Amino acid sequence: MPHRAMYIWVDGTEPSHLLRSKTKVLAEGEEPPIWGFDGSSTNQAPGNASDVVLKPVKIVPDPIRGGDDILVLCECLNTDMTPHVTNTRAALVEVAERYAHLDPWFGMEQEYNFMEEGRPHGFPRQGFPQPQGPYYCGVGSADIYGREVADAHSQLCMDAGLAISGTNAEVMAGQWEFQIGPISPLEMADQLILARWMLYRLAEDFDLEVSIHPKPIAGDWNGAGCHTNFSTSAMRENYDAVIAACEALGKNADEHVKNYGAGIELRLTGEHETQRFDTFSYGVSDRGASVRIPWQVEKDRKGYIEDRRPNANCDPYIVTRLITETVCGDAS
Ligand code: ADP
Ligand code: MN
Ligand code: MN
Ligand code: MN
């Protein structure tokens, strides 16, 4: 039977890239081939040289369309098959190979807001809902908005074979989180892009928009982040390596913060469970630090660290590459 392949790629929109997708009908047994698109419509090429190449890099079942349909995550290439300037995955492939012997693992916590008519889902037309307090991990229709979508999304992730590890309602009304991992750097970034695409696509059916803006509402409302948990085999065995990883991140803090998502200074204010964007600190159980060491890790004298700085709108190929380079580069 012919079936549909949804080709998915990251575009060139600034300051934050968007996801794009289009369908190719494949004959029975046909592998998804190299394909292409009009880069002049995605901020990826001028009109007089508009062809950008799509190279399939990861294929999963399409749990939204079902049947034999598939999702095909792609890298963007130039017509000479070199990585396109908007392709941040190619650089991660190199770094992940260079440090594969240290066995880096990532787990990312993607926060997001459901939006309706330009305001967060659950916010009244005028004014504000009750202040933050009951929403985080809450239950009941007075405080929870969009659970049916968040739940349907986690099922889609499982059906697509992604390593989703949990979900929760967040501190701000209408805000949610899902976690993926722990898995290798490249799998982490690829799976996060696929999970984001399924979330946007699913929310269409509920007439909701999904925002990964780092500070959807100014004032006393939490921003949206993408905490990035990280370990190497050495960190999973001894605490000195855990501390060394924190120290290495401290030495390269500016470069990380600059590349952790547009508008990061709106979110990393030192309030709302963040450290300031221009200050680096790490600490056990400290949700006001740049990097947190979970209490269990200190107790067990081994485990992983949580880099709390990445924005919800971060590029996971860049975040996982920088952390791998900084920590593994320092350790070798
Ligand atoms: P919290 O909200 O308390 O910060 P979560 O439970 O939301 O924590 O997320 C914890 C994340 O840590 C998960 O994504 C999980 O995959 C990841 N994780 C657990 N163990 C490791 C590890 N050894 N290395 C890297 N990531 C890990
Ligand atoms: Mn979390
Ligand atoms: Mn969270
Ligand atoms: Mn966290």
Short mmCIF file of C-alpha atoms and ligand atoms in Angstrom, two decimals:
data_model
loop_
_atom_site.label_atom_id
_atom_site.label_comp_id
_atom_site.label_asym_id
_atom_site.label_seq_id
_atom_site.Cartn_x
_atom_site.Cartn_y
_atom_site.Cartn_z
CA MET A 1 0.00 0.00 0.00
CA PRO A 2 1.22 3.54 -0.64
CA HIS A 3 1.74 5.48 2.58
CA ARG A 4 2.61 8.98 3.74
CA ALA A 5 5.93 10.27 5.03
CA MET A 6 5.86 13.57 6.92
CA TYR A 7 9.27 15.17 6.25
CA ILE A 8 10.16 17.46 9.19
CA TRP A 9 12.98 20.03 9.30
CA VAL A 10 14.25 23.04 11.23
CA ASP A 11 14.01 26.28 9.22
CA GLY A 12 16.04 29.52 9.22
CA THR A 13 13.65 31.94 10.98
CA GLU A 14 15.43 34.36 13.35
CA PRO A 15 15.91 34.75 16.22
CA SER A 16 14.44 31.27 16.83
CA HIS A 17 14.13 28.64 14.13
CA LEU A 18 10.66 27.20 13.43
CA LEU A 19 9.69 23.67 12.42
CA ARG A 20 8.43 22.96 8.91
CA SER A 21 6.99 19.81 7.38
CA LYS A 22 5.46 18.43 4.20
CA THR A 23 4.14 15.12 3.00
CA LYS A 24 5.57 12.71 0.46
CA VAL A 25 3.57 9.69 -0.65
CA LEU A 26 5.78 6.59 -0.83
CA ALA A 27 5.11 3.34 -2.69
CA GLU A 28 4.94 0.12 -0.67
CA GLY A 29 8.44 -0.79 0.52
CA GLU A 30 9.96 2.48 -0.72
CA GLU A 31 12.58 4.02 1.59
CA PRO A 32 12.14 7.79 2.13
CA PRO A 33 14.52 9.34 -0.42
CA ILE A 34 16.51 12.56 -0.33
CA TRP A 35 14.06 15.37 -1.12
CA GLY A 36 14.00 19.17 -1.11
CA PHE A 37 12.01 22.36 -0.69
CA ASP A 38 11.83 26.04 -1.53
CA GLY A 39 14.27 27.67 0.86
CA SER A 40 13.19 31.17 -0.18
CA SER A 41 9.96 30.58 1.77
CA THR A 42 11.66 29.44 4.98
CA ASN A 43 14.44 32.03 5.41
CA GLN A 44 16.93 29.49 4.12
CA ALA A 45 17.78 30.67 0.58
CA PRO A 46 17.46 33.56 -1.90
CA GLY A 47 14.76 33.22 -4.59
CA ASN A 48 17.27 32.87 -7.42
CA ALA A 49 18.96 29.83 -5.82
CA SER A 50 16.13 28.50 -3.74
CA ASP A 51 16.65 24.73 -3.56
CA VAL A 52 17.53 23.27 -0.17
CA VAL A 53 18.06 19.52 0.17
CA LEU A 54 16.30 17.35 2.79
CA LYS A 55 18.32 14.36 3.99
CA PRO A 56 16.36 11.86 6.12
CA VAL A 57 18.21 11.12 9.38
CA LYS A 58 15.62 9.51 11.67
CA ILE A 59 12.40 7.68 10.88
CA VAL A 60 9.65 6.81 13.40
CA PRO A 61 6.03 5.62 13.08
CA ASP A 62 3.58 8.51 12.67
CA PRO A 63 1.18 7.97 15.59
CA ILE A 64 -1.07 10.84 14.50
CA ARG A 65 -1.91 9.52 11.04
CA GLY A 66 -1.38 5.89 12.09
CA GLY A 67 -1.24 2.88 9.77
CA ASP A 68 2.02 2.63 7.81
CA ASP A 69 2.56 6.39 7.82
CA ILE A 70 5.89 7.68 9.16
CA LEU A 71 7.62 10.81 10.44
CA VAL A 72 10.92 11.55 8.73
CA LEU A 73 13.25 13.93 10.56
CA CYS A 74 15.66 15.60 8.13
CA GLU A 75 18.87 17.59 8.03
CA CYS A 76 19.07 20.51 5.59
CA LEU A 77 21.92 20.36 3.05
CA ASN A 78 23.12 22.58 0.22
CA THR A 79 22.85 21.11 -3.29
CA ASP A 80 26.54 20.07 -3.06
CA MET A 81 25.51 17.94 -0.02
CA THR A 82 27.43 20.07 2.53
CA PRO A 83 25.49 21.09 5.68
CA HIS A 84 23.27 24.13 5.15
CA VAL A 85 24.20 27.15 7.30
CA THR A 86 20.98 26.64 9.37
CA ASN A 87 21.87 22.98 10.01
CA THR A 88 23.07 22.80 13.63
CA ARG A 89 22.80 19.00 13.73
CA ALA A 90 25.87 18.31 11.57
CA ALA A 91 28.23 19.89 14.14
CA LEU A 92 26.67 17.81 16.93
CA VAL A 93 27.24 14.61 14.94
CA GLU A 94 31.00 15.36 14.92
CA VAL A 95 31.21 16.23 18.61
CA ALA A 96 29.10 13.24 19.67
CA GLU A 97 31.44 10.93 17.74
CA ARG A 98 34.55 12.59 19.19
CA TYR A 99 33.40 11.98 22.78
CA ALA A 100 31.35 8.79 22.38
CA HIS A 101 33.93 6.88 24.47
CA LEU A 102 32.91 9.00 27.52
CA ASP A 103 29.27 7.88 27.01
CA PRO A 104 27.44 11.21 27.54
CA TRP A 105 23.73 11.02 28.41
CA PHE A 106 21.17 13.80 28.28
CA GLY A 107 17.67 14.27 29.66
CA MET A 108 15.81 17.48 28.72
CA GLU A 109 12.76 18.98 30.46
CA GLN A 110 10.78 20.86 27.82
CA GLU A 111 8.46 23.48 29.32
CA TYR A 112 5.80 25.15 27.17
CA ASN A 113 2.59 27.16 27.39
CA PHE A 114 -0.72 26.50 25.74
CA MET A 115 -1.95 29.80 24.29
CA GLU A 116 -5.43 30.83 23.21
CA GLU A 117 -6.22 34.06 21.36
CA GLY A 118 -2.79 35.39 22.30
CA ARG A 119 -3.05 34.77 26.05
CA PRO A 120 -2.09 31.73 28.10
CA HIS A 121 -4.78 29.05 28.15
CA GLY A 122 -6.59 29.48 31.48
CA PHE A 123 -6.04 33.24 31.70
CA PRO A 124 -9.31 35.24 31.71
CA ARG A 125 -10.02 37.72 28.89
CA GLN A 126 -9.35 40.59 31.28
CA GLY A 127 -6.86 40.56 34.15
CA PHE A 128 -5.13 37.55 35.61
CA PRO A 129 -5.99 34.21 37.24
CA GLN A 130 -5.04 33.68 40.89
CA PRO A 131 -1.31 34.03 41.59
CA GLN A 132 1.14 31.16 41.18
CA GLY A 133 0.93 28.52 43.86
CA PRO A 134 -1.64 25.83 43.07
CA TYR A 135 -0.73 25.15 39.44
CA TYR A 136 2.52 23.14 39.72
CA CYS A 137 1.59 19.43 39.65
CA GLY A 138 -1.96 20.52 40.48
CA VAL A 139 -5.22 18.71 39.94
CA GLY A 140 -8.76 19.96 39.39
CA SER A 141 -10.41 22.16 36.80
CA ALA A 142 -9.91 25.35 38.85
CA ASP A 143 -6.15 25.16 38.35
CA ILE A 144 -5.42 22.88 35.41
CA TYR A 145 -5.70 23.86 31.75
CA GLY A 146 -4.88 21.60 28.81
CA ARG A 147 -4.33 18.27 30.49
CA GLU A 148 -6.13 16.39 27.72
CA VAL A 149 -3.58 17.70 25.23
CA ALA A 150 -0.52 17.10 27.44
CA ASP A 151 -1.72 13.53 28.09
CA ALA A 152 -2.47 12.81 24.43
CA HIS A 153 0.99 14.12 23.60
CA SER A 154 2.79 11.77 25.98
CA GLN A 155 0.90 8.86 24.42
CA LEU A 156 1.99 9.99 20.94
CA CYS A 157 5.62 10.16 22.10
CA MET A 158 5.45 6.60 23.44
CA ASP A 159 3.74 5.37 20.27
CA ALA A 160 6.49 6.96 18.17
CA GLY A 161 9.11 5.13 20.24
CA LEU A 162 10.56 8.25 21.88
CA ALA A 163 12.22 7.99 25.31
CA ILE A 164 9.68 10.21 27.06
CA SER A 165 10.20 9.83 30.81
CA GLY A 166 7.47 11.99 32.36
CA THR A 167 5.18 15.04 32.26
CA ASN A 168 3.90 17.58 34.78
CA ALA A 169 1.82 20.72 35.06
CA GLU A 170 4.13 23.68 35.73
CA VAL A 171 4.28 26.66 38.08
CA MET A 172 2.54 29.08 35.71
CA ALA A 173 -1.13 28.54 34.83
CA GLY A 174 -1.49 26.79 31.44
CA GLN A 175 2.17 25.75 31.47
CA TRP A 176 3.33 22.15 31.11
CA GLU A 177 6.51 20.12 30.85
CA PHE A 178 7.55 16.84 29.34
CA GLN A 179 10.89 15.12 29.88
CA ILE A 180 12.83 12.99 27.42
CA GLY A 181 15.88 10.91 28.26
CA PRO A 182 18.37 9.95 29.44
CA ILE A 183 19.79 9.15 26.00
CA SER A 184 22.81 10.02 23.83
CA PRO A 185 23.32 13.64 22.66
CA LEU A 186 22.16 13.07 19.09
CA GLU A 187 19.15 10.97 20.07
CA MET A 188 18.24 13.60 22.67
CA ALA A 189 18.20 16.46 20.19
CA ASP A 190 16.46 14.49 17.41
CA GLN A 191 13.78 13.21 19.77
CA LEU A 192 13.13 16.66 21.22
CA ILE A 193 12.54 18.09 17.75
CA LEU A 194 10.14 15.24 16.90
CA ALA A 195 8.33 15.66 20.25
CA ARG A 196 7.96 19.41 19.70
CA TRP A 197 6.59 18.84 16.20
CA MET A 198 4.00 16.34 17.48
CA LEU A 199 2.97 18.78 20.21
CA TYR A 200 2.39 21.66 17.77
CA ARG A 201 0.56 19.35 15.39
CA LEU A 202 -1.62 17.80 18.11
CA ALA A 203 -2.58 21.19 19.56
CA GLU A 204 -4.00 22.18 16.13
CA ASP A 205 -6.80 19.68 16.80
CA PHE A 206 -7.67 21.47 20.06
CA ASP A 207 -7.49 24.99 18.57
CA LEU A 208 -4.63 25.73 20.92
CA GLU A 209 -1.30 27.23 20.09
CA VAL A 210 1.91 26.06 21.77
CA SER A 211 4.43 28.69 22.84
CA ILE A 212 8.02 28.00 23.81
CA HIS A 213 8.67 31.70 24.40
CA PRO A 214 11.01 32.00 27.43
CA LYS A 215 8.81 34.59 29.19
CA PRO A 216 5.27 34.44 27.80
CA ILE A 217 3.90 36.85 30.43
CA ALA A 218 6.01 39.53 32.10
CA GLY A 219 5.79 40.06 35.85
CA ASP A 220 5.33 37.52 38.61
CA TRP A 221 4.92 34.52 36.33
CA ASN A 222 7.55 31.85 35.75
CA GLY A 223 9.31 31.75 32.41
CA ALA A 224 9.62 28.59 30.30
CA GLY A 225 12.91 26.73 30.32
CA CYS A 226 14.43 23.51 29.08
CA HIS A 227 16.52 22.21 31.98
CA THR A 228 19.19 19.94 30.56
CA ASN A 229 20.39 17.03 32.66
CA PHE A 230 23.76 15.58 31.83
CA SER A 231 26.16 12.81 32.82
CA THR A 232 29.17 10.93 31.54
CA SER A 233 30.13 7.40 32.57
CA ALA A 234 32.72 8.96 34.95
CA MET A 235 30.03 11.17 36.58
CA ARG A 236 27.77 8.14 36.97
CA GLU A 237 30.62 6.51 38.92
CA ASN A 238 32.22 9.23 41.04
CA TYR A 239 31.43 12.58 42.60
CA ASP A 240 34.75 14.25 41.69
CA ALA A 241 33.71 14.00 38.05
CA VAL A 242 30.33 15.59 38.93
CA ILE A 243 32.09 18.58 40.53
CA ALA A 244 34.60 18.78 37.66
CA ALA A 245 31.68 19.04 35.20
CA CYS A 246 30.20 21.98 37.15
CA GLU A 247 33.60 23.72 37.24
CA ALA A 248 34.08 23.20 33.50
CA LEU A 249 30.66 24.74 32.78
CA GLY A 250 31.61 27.71 34.98
CA LYS A 251 34.72 28.40 32.93
CA ASN A 252 32.70 28.67 29.70
CA ALA A 253 29.50 30.20 31.06
CA ASP A 254 29.19 33.17 28.68
CA GLU A 255 29.36 31.09 25.54
CA HIS A 256 26.69 28.75 26.86
CA VAL A 257 24.27 31.48 27.93
CA LYS A 258 24.63 33.28 24.57
CA ASN A 259 23.62 30.09 22.78
CA TYR A 260 20.87 28.79 25.08
CA GLY A 261 17.94 30.49 23.30
CA ALA A 262 16.82 33.97 22.23
CA GLY A 263 15.62 36.27 25.01
CA ILE A 264 17.45 34.39 27.76
CA GLU A 265 17.95 37.60 29.81
CA LEU A 266 14.14 37.92 30.04
CA ARG A 267 14.02 34.60 31.88
CA LEU A 268 17.32 34.32 33.79
CA THR A 269 16.61 37.25 36.11
CA GLY A 270 17.60 35.72 39.44
CA GLU A 271 13.89 35.43 40.30
CA HIS A 272 11.43 32.58 39.66
CA GLU A 273 13.86 29.74 40.35
CA THR A 274 16.65 31.05 38.12
CA GLN A 275 20.17 32.41 38.48
CA ARG A 276 20.92 35.68 36.62
CA PHE A 277 22.14 35.28 33.02
CA ASP A 278 25.40 37.12 33.85
CA THR A 279 26.24 35.09 36.98
CA PHE A 280 27.34 31.45 37.23
CA SER A 281 26.84 29.28 40.28
CA TYR A 282 26.25 25.65 41.12
CA GLY A 283 24.93 23.98 44.23
CA VAL A 284 23.23 20.97 45.74
CA SER A 285 19.40 21.19 45.55
CA ASP A 286 19.73 24.89 44.60
CA ARG A 287 17.00 25.94 42.17
CA GLY A 288 18.42 29.46 42.21
CA ALA A 289 21.74 28.23 40.79
CA SER A 290 22.78 27.99 37.13
CA VAL A 291 23.55 24.30 37.65
CA ARG A 292 21.89 22.13 40.27
CA ILE A 293 23.29 18.92 41.73
CA PRO A 294 20.27 16.82 42.79
CA TRP A 295 20.35 15.88 46.52
CA GLN A 296 20.34 12.18 45.68
CA VAL A 297 23.51 12.68 43.62
CA GLU A 298 25.37 14.23 46.54
CA LYS A 299 24.13 11.45 48.81
CA ASP A 300 25.09 8.65 46.38
CA ARG A 301 28.37 10.43 45.48
CA LYS A 302 27.63 9.91 41.78
CA GLY A 303 25.02 10.65 39.12
CA TYR A 304 24.27 13.71 36.98
CA ILE A 305 23.87 17.49 36.98
CA GLU A 306 21.05 19.75 35.83
CA ASP A 307 21.95 22.80 33.72
CA ARG A 308 18.95 25.04 34.49
CA ARG A 309 19.87 27.78 32.03
CA PRO A 310 18.60 26.64 28.60
CA ASN A 311 15.43 28.40 27.46
CA ALA A 312 12.32 26.55 26.30
CA ASN A 313 13.09 27.91 22.81
CA CYS A 314 16.67 26.58 22.78
CA ASP A 315 18.13 24.61 19.89
CA PRO A 316 18.76 21.14 21.39
CA TYR A 317 21.50 20.42 18.83
CA ILE A 318 23.44 23.45 20.08
CA VAL A 319 22.76 22.87 23.80
CA THR A 320 23.83 19.22 23.76
CA ARG A 321 26.89 20.02 21.61
CA LEU A 322 28.10 22.82 23.89
CA ILE A 323 27.68 20.81 27.11
CA THR A 324 29.40 17.77 25.57
CA GLU A 325 32.27 19.90 24.24
CA THR A 326 32.77 21.89 27.45
CA VAL A 327 32.55 19.01 29.94
CA CYS A 328 34.08 16.20 27.87
CA GLY A 329 36.73 18.51 26.37
CA ASP A 330 37.78 19.57 29.86
CA ALA A 331 37.87 15.95 31.08
CA SER A 332 40.05 14.60 28.26
P1 ADP B 1 13.19 18.13 38.04
O1 ADP B 1 11.87 18.69 37.62
O2 ADP B 1 13.25 17.73 39.48
O3 ADP B 1 14.34 19.02 37.67
P2 ADP B 1 12.62 15.96 36.14
O4 ADP B 1 12.13 14.69 36.77
O5 ADP B 1 11.65 16.82 35.45
O6 ADP B 1 13.47 16.75 37.26
O7 ADP B 1 13.74 15.62 35.06
C1 ADP B 1 14.87 14.86 35.36
C2 ADP B 1 15.58 14.51 34.07
O8 ADP B 1 16.85 13.97 34.38
C3 ADP B 1 14.86 13.52 33.19
O9 ADP B 1 14.75 14.06 31.89
C4 ADP B 1 15.82 12.31 33.16
O10 ADP B 1 15.83 11.72 31.88
C5 ADP B 1 17.15 12.97 33.42
N1 ADP B 1 18.17 12.08 33.97
C6 ADP B 1 18.04 11.15 34.94
N2 ADP B 1 19.20 10.50 35.15
C7 ADP B 1 20.12 11.04 34.29
C8 ADP B 1 21.50 10.80 34.03
N3 ADP B 1 22.22 9.89 34.70
N4 ADP B 1 22.10 11.55 33.06
C9 ADP B 1 21.41 12.48 32.39
N5 ADP B 1 20.11 12.74 32.59
C10 ADP B 1 19.47 12.04 33.54
MN MN B 2 11.13 18.87 35.71
MN MN B 3 10.06 22.44 35.11
MN MN B 4 14.36 20.71 36.36
#
